[in-house]
Tab-separated table of C-alpha atoms in Angstrom:
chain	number	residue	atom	x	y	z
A	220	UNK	CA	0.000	0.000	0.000
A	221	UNK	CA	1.197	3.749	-1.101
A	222	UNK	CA	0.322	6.439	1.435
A	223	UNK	CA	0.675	9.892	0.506
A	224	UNK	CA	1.109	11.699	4.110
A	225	UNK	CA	-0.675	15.186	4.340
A	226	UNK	CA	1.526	18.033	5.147
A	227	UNK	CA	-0.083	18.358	8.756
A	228	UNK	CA	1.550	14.706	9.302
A	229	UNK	CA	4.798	15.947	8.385
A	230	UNK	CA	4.561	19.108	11.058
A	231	UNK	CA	3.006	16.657	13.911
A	232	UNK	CA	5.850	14.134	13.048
A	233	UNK	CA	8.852	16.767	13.622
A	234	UNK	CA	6.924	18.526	16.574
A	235	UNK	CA	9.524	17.688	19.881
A	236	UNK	CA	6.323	15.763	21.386
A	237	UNK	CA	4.915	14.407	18.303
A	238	UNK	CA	1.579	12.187	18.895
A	239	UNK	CA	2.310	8.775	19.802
A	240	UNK	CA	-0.034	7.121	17.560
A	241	UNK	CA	1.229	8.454	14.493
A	242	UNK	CA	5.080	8.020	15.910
A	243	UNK	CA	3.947	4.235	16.111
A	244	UNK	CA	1.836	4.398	12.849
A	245	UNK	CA	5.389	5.764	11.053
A	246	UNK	CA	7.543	2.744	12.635
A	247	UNK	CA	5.365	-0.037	11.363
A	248	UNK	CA	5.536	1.741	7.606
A	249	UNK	CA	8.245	0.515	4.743
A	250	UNK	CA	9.631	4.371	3.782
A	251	UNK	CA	9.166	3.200	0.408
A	252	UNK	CA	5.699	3.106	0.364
A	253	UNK	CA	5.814	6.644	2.106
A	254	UNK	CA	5.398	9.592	-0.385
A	255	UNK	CA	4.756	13.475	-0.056
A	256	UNK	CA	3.452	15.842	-2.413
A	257	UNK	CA	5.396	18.517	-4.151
A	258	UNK	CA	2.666	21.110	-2.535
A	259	UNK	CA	3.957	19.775	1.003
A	260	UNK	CA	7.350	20.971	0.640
A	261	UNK	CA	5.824	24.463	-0.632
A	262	UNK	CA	4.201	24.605	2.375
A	263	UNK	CA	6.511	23.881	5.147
A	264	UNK	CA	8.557	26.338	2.817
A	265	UNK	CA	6.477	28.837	2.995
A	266	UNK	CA	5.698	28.571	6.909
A	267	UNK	CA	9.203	29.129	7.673
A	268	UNK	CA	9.692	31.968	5.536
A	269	UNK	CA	6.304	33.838	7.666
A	270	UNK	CA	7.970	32.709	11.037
A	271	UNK	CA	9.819	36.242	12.353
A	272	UNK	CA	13.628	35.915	12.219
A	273	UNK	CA	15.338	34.458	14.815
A	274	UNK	CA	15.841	31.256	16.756
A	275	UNK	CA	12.684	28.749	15.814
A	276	UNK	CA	13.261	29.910	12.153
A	277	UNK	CA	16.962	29.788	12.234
A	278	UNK	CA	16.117	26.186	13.677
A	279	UNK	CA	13.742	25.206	10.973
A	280	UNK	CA	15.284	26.372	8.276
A	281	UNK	CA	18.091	24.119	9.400
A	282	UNK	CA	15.695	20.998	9.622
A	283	UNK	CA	14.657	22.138	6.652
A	284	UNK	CA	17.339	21.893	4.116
A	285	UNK	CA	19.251	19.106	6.427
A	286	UNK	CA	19.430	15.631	5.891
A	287	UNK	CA	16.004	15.133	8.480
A	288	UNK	CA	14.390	17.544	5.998
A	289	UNK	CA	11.428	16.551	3.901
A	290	UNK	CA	13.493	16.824	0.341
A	291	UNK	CA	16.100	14.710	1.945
A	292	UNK	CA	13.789	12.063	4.075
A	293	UNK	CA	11.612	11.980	0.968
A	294	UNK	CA	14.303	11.929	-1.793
A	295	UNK	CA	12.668	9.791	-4.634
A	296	UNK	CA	9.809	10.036	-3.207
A	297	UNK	CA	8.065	13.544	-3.756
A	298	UNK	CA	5.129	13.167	-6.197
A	299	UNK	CA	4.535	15.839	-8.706
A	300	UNK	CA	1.226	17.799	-9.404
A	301	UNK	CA	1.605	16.905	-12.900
A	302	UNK	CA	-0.803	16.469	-16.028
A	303	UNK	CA	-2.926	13.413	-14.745
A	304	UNK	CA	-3.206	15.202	-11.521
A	305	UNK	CA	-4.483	17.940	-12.850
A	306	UNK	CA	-6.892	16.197	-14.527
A	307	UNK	CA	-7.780	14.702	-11.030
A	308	UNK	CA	-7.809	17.983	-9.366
A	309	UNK	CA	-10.011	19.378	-11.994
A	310	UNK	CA	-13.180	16.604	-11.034
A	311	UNK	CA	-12.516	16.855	-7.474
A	312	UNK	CA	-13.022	20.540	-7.610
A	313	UNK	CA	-16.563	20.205	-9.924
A	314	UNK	CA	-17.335	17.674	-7.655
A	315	UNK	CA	-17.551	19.730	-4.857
A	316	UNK	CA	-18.954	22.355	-6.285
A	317	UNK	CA	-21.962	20.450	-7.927
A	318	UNK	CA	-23.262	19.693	-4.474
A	319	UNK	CA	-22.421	23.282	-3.153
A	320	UNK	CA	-19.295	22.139	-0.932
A	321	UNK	CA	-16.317	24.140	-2.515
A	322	UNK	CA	-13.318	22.013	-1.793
A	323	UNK	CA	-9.587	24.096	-0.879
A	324	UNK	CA	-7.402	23.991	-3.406
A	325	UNK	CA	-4.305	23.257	-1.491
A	326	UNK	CA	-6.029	19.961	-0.005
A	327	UNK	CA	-7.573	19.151	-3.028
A	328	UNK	CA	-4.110	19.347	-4.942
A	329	UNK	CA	-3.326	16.392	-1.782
A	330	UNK	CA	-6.061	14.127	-3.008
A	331	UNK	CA	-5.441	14.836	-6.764
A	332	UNK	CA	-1.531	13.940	-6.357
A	333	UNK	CA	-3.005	10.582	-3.727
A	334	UNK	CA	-5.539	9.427	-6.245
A	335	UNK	CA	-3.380	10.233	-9.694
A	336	UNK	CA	-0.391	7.822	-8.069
A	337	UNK	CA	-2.539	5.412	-6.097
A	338	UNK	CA	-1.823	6.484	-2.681
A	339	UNK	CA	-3.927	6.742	0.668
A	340	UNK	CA	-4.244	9.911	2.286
A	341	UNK	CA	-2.611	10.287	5.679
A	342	UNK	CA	-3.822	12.754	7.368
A	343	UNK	CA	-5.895	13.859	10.208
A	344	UNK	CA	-7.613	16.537	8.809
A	345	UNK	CA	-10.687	14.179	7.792
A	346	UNK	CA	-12.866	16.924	7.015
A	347	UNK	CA	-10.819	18.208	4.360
A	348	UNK	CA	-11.118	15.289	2.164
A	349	UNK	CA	-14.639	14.191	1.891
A	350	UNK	CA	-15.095	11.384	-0.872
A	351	UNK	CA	-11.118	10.598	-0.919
A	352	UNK	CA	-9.736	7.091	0.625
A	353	UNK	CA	-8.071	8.564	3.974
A	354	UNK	CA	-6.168	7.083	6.939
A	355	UNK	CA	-5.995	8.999	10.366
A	356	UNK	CA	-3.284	7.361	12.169
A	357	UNK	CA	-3.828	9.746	15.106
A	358	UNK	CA	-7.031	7.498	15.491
A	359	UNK	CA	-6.242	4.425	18.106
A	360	UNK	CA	-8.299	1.960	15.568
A	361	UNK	CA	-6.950	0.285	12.572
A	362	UNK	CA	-8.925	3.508	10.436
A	363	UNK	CA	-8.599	3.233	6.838
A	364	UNK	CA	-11.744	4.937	6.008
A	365	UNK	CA	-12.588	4.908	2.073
A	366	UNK	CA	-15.443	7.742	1.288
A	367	UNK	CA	-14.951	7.709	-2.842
């Protein structure tokens, strides 16, 4: 199985008390079958360049391009929002739309990228991905919950 963690995985997962049921979720995953989106690393990106100077940024800026940095942890592994995405994205969106719940884009890039490789969405923002196969590992229960 692919999983395609959501970007609020990544910033539980490198918090310095990170949950424990997604710490014990990670360990029982092959990294192989561990994937990120291009969008993620646009976001982290971009919430370290809003952080004021100083310490915490100086700090996660050095996470950031280190080797326990996403673009290092996840070398290989960082999946595209490319043409069949976008195709992806594009239903999604209509979807939502046709049944008057607008979707976010950034999210529904997530599930476009998750669907378009064949990957499970970790995340535990369930809300944000109605109709898309999802996993919350923060969840005690075995949880794959598949809403397409």
């Amino acid at each position: 199985m692919r999983f395609l963690l959501d970007t609020n995985i990544i910033s539980n997962i490198t918090k310095p008390v990170p949950s424990e049921s997604l710490v014990a979720w990670m360990a029982e995953q092959i990294d192989q079958d561990l994937f990120i989106a291009s969008l993620t690393i646009a976001e982290i990106r971009r919430g370290i360049l809003e952080k004021p100077a100083g310490r915490r940024r100086d700090q996660l800026e050095a996470w950031f391009s280190g080797p326990e940095g996403p673009q290092a942890l996840f070398a290989g592994r960082v999946l595209p929002f490319d043409e069949k995405a976008s195709l992806v994205w594009a239903r999604l969106m209509t979807d939502g739309n046709a049944i008057k719940k607008p979707r976010s884009g950034f999210d529904t890039i997530i599930a476009a990228v998750a669907e378009a490789n064949d990957c499970i969405v970790v995340t535990d923002n369930e809300k944000d991905f109605p109709g898309i196969e999802i996993l919350n590992p923060l969840r005690q229960a075995d949880n794959v919950l598949n809403r397409k």
